[in-house]
XYZ file of C-alpha atoms in Angstrom:
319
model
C 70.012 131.075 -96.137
C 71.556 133.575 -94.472
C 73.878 136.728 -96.190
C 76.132 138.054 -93.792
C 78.905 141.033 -93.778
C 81.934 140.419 -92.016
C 84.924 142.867 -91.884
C 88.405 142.241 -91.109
C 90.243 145.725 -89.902
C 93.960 144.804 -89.447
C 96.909 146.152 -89.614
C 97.954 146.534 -93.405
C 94.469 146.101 -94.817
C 90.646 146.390 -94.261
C 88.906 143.625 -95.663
C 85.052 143.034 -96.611
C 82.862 139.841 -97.280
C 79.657 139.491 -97.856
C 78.101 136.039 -98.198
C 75.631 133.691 -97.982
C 75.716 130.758 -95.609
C 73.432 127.681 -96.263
C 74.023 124.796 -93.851
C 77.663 124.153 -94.249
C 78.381 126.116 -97.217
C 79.739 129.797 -97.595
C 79.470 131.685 -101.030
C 80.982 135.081 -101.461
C 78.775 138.069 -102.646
C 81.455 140.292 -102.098
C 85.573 139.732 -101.242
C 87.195 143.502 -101.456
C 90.021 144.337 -99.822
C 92.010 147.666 -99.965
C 95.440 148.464 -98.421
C 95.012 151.425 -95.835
C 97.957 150.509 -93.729
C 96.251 151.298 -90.135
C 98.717 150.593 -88.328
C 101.272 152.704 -89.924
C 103.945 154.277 -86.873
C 101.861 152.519 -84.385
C 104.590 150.157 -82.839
C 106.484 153.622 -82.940
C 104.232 156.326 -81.976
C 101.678 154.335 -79.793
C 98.887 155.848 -81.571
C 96.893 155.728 -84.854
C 98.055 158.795 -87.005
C 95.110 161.309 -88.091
C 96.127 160.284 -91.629
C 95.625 156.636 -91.498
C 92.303 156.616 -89.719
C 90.688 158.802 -92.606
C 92.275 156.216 -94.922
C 90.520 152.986 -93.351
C 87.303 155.301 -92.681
C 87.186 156.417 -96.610
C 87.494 152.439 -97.545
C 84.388 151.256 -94.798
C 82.422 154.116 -96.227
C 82.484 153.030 -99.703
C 81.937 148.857 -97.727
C 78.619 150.713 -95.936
C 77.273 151.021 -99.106
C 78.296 147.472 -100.604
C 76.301 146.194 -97.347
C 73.087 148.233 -97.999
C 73.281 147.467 -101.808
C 73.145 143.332 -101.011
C 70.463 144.272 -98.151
C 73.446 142.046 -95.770
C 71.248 141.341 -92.402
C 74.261 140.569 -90.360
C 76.969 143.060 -89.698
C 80.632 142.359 -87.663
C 83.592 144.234 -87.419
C 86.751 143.282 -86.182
C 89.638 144.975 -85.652
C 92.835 143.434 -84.755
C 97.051 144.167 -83.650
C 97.332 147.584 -84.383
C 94.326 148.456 -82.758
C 94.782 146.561 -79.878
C 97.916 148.652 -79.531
C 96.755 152.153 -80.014
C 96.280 154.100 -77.133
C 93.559 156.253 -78.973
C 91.559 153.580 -80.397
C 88.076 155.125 -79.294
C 88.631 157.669 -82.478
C 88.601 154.323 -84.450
C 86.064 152.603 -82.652
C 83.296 155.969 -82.769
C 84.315 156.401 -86.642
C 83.505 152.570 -86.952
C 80.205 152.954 -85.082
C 78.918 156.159 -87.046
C 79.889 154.547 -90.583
C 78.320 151.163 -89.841
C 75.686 151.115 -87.141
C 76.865 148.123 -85.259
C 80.231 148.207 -82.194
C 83.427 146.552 -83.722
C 85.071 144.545 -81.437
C 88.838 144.843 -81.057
C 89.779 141.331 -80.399
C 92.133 139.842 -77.927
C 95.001 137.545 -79.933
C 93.447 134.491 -78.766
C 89.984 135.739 -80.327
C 91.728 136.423 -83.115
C 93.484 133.187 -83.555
C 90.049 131.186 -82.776
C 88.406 133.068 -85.241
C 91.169 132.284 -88.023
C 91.391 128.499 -87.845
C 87.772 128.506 -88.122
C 87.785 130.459 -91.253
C 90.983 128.025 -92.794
C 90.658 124.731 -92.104
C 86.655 124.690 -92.932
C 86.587 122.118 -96.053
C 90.371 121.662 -95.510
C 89.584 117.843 -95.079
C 89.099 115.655 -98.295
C 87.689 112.434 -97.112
C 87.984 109.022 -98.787
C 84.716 107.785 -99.430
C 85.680 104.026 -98.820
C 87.843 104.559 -95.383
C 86.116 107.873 -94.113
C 90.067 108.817 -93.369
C 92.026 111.847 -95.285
C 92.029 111.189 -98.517
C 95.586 110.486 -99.774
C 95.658 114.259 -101.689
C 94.254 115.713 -98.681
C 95.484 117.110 -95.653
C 96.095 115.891 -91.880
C 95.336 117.165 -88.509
C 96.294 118.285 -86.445
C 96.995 121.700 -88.111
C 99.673 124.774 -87.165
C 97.465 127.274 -88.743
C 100.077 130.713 -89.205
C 98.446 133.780 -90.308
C 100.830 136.414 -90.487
C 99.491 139.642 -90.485
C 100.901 143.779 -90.563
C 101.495 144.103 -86.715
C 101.213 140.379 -85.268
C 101.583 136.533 -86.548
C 98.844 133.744 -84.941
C 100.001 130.502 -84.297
C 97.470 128.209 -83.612
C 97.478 124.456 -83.418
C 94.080 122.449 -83.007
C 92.356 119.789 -85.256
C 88.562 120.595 -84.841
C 89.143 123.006 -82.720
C 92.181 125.371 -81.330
C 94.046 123.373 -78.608
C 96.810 126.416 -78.210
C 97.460 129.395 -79.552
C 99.528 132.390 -79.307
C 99.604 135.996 -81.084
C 103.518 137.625 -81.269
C 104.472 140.946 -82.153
C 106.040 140.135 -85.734
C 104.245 140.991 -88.443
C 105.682 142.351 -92.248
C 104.496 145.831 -91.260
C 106.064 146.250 -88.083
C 109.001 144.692 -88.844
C 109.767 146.791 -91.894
C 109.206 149.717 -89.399
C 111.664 148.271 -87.028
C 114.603 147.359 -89.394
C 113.788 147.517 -92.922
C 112.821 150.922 -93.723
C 115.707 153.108 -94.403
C 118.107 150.119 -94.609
C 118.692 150.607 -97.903
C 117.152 149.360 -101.421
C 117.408 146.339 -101.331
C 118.268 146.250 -97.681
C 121.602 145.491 -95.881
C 122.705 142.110 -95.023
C 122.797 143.824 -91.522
C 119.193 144.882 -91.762
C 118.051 141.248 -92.862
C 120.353 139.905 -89.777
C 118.185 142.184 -87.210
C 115.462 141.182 -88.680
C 115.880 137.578 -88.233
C 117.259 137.795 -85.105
C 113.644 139.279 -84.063
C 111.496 136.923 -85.440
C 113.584 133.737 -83.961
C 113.230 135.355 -80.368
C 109.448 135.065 -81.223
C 109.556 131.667 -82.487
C 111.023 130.600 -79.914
C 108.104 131.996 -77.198
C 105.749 130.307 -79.831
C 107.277 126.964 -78.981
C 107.616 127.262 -75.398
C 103.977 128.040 -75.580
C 102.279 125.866 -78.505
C 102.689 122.540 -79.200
C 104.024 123.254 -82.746
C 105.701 119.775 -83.027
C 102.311 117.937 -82.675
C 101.381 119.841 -86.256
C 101.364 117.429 -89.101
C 99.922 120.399 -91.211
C 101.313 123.653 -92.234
C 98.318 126.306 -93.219
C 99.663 129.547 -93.955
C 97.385 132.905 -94.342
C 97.017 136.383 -95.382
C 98.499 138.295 -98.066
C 101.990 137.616 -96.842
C 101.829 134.552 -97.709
C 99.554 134.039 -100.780
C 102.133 136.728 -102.512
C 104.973 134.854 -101.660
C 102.800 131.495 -103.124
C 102.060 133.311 -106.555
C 105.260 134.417 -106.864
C 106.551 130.666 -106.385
C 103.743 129.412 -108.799
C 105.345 132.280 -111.516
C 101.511 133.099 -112.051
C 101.383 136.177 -114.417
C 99.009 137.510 -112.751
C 97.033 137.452 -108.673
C 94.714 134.047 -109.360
C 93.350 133.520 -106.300
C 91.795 130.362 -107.440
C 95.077 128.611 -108.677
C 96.849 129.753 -105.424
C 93.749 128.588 -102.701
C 95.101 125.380 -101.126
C 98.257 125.134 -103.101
C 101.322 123.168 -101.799
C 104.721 125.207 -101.280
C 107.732 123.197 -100.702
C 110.449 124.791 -98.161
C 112.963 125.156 -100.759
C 110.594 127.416 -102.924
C 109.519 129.474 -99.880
C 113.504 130.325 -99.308
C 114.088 131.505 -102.899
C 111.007 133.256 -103.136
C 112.084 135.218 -99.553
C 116.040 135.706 -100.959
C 114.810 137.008 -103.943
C 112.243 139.743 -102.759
C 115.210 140.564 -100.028
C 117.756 141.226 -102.643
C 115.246 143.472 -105.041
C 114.814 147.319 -105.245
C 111.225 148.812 -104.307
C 110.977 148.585 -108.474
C 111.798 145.315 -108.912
C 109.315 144.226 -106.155
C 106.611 146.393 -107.614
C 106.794 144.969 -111.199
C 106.391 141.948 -110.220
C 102.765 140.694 -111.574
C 101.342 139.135 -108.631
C 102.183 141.773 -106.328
C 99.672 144.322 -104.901
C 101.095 147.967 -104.815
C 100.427 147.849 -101.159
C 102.280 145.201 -100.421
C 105.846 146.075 -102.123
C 107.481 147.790 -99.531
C 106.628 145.181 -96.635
C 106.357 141.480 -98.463
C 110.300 141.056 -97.794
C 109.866 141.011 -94.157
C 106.182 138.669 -94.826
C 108.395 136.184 -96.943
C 111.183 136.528 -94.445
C 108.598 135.139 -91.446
C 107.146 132.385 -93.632
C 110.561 131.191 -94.026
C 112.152 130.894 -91.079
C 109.107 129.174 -89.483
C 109.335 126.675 -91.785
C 112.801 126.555 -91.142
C 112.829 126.441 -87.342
C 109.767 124.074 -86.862
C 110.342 121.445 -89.976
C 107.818 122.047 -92.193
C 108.596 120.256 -95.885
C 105.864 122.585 -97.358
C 103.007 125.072 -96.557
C 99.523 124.757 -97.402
C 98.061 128.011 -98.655
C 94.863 129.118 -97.601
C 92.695 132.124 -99.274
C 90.526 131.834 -96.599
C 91.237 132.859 -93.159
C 89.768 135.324 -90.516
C 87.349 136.730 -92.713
C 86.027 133.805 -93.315
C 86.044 132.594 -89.697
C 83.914 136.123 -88.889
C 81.166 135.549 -91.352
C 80.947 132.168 -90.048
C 80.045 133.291 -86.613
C 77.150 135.508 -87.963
C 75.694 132.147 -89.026
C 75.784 131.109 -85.032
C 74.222 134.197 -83.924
């Protein structure tokens, strides 16, 4: 057995696990994750703002200690979009170093997509004992694994393995910067319209690019999308649990996205499934999820708690 710590810098959130990995299994320790919003006026300013490093530094800090505490023998960090975009990222990268010993990597979108089918689709497939095929509740390669994410979505389609992928610059937090933000509460239809507009034009790269018709499996990831899944399951309450490989048809994905589009700040903040961090940028989230399905004929989305995260701890068990 081998306990691990893998963190997941992106965007919107930092992200911690710490597990165990025993021949093919994973159990958590530890799943934390705190809203620190990184990337906050990067696709603006070009850099990371003072302000937002000292958030994401203050949450590793208290993850340092988590590590130490469960004597973790395995440390990687990985930090994604809005680092990749930041022209100062060595403040990040020597703040990472002091607080945890080891170099995070700032991965390319290809590393990054690589690294998220691994940590989604492992134990995705329920075989039938009697054919050895997918068991008729299961699900089917190949996948279209989506994991939309603050500054970027991944599209990746592979069955055991990625066979194309491609990162684009759409993601719920930089698309609320773009057009969202000071377009009212809720915002204008004109707002919404720009919005669109901006993820079709990278939908359509994604098809020129990955063989998104060959999917016969929609896995969607990150908080975007789990949010949008709890909301259509009208849990009372976050349950990751109930939500982990649920089935959301298309038709629930649209309401879910109209709704949250049409709802002030307060509206989207009351509602019980929603994390505080997440209210002001899960319109544009839902929005993507949407008109994916929409544009590449998906009847429903299979929702996935575990994703990149999951995919990093499971390369400390290669190392």
């Amino acid at each position: 057995m081998t306990r691990v710590a893998a963190i997941d810098c992106g965007t919107n959130s930092v992200r911690l696990l710490i597990a165990d990995i025993e021949h093919d299994s994973l159990h958590d320790v530890e799943r934390l994750m705190e809203i620190v919003r990184l990337g906050e006026g990067v696709d603006r300013t070009g850099r990371l703002a003072p302000e937002a490093l000292e958030r994401t530094f203050a949450a590793m800090r208290k993850y340092a200690g988590l590590i130490e505490r469960h004597g973790a023998t395995s440390v990687r960090v990985v930090a994604t979009s809005a680092t990749r975009d930041a022209a100062n990222r060595e403040e990040f990268t020597g703040g990472v170093r002091e607080i945890f010993g080891v170099e995070p990597e700032v991965v390319s979108g290809a590393e990054e997509a690589e690294l998220s089918f691994s940590g989604a689709t492992r134990g995705l497939v329920r075989l039938s004992p009697e054919t050895g095929l997918p068991a008729p509740d299961g699900t089917r390669p190949p996948y279209l694994v989506v994991d939309i994410g603050g500054g970027s979505t991944e599209f990746v389609v592979g069955a055991a393995h990625v066979d194309a992928a491609l990162s684009v610059d759409i993601g719920c937090v930089r698309l609320t910067e773009r057009h969202l933000r000071g377009a009212g509460d809720p915002p204008s239809p004109e707002a919404v319209e720009a919005t669109v507009a901006d993820i079709d034009d990278a939908l359509d790269r994604v098809a020129q690019e990955v063989p998104v018709e060959r999917a016969l499996t929609l896995v969607g990831l990150a908080g975007s999308v789990t949010t949008v899944a709890g909301i259509a399951l009208e849990l009372d309450e976050y349950d990751p649990d109930k939500i982990h490989h649920s089935r959301i048809p298309i038709g629930q994905v649209e309401n879910v996205s109209r709704r949250l589009l049409k709802m002030t700040h307060a509206e989207r903040a009351a509602i019980g499934v929603m994390h505080p961090g997440r209210v002001d940028v899960i319109g544009a989230g839902a929005l993507i999820l949407d008109r994916l399905m929409e544009r590449y004929g998906f009847a429903e989305v299979v929702v996935s708690e575990h994703d990149i995260l999951d995919g990093i701890a499971w390369s400390l068990a290669k190392a």
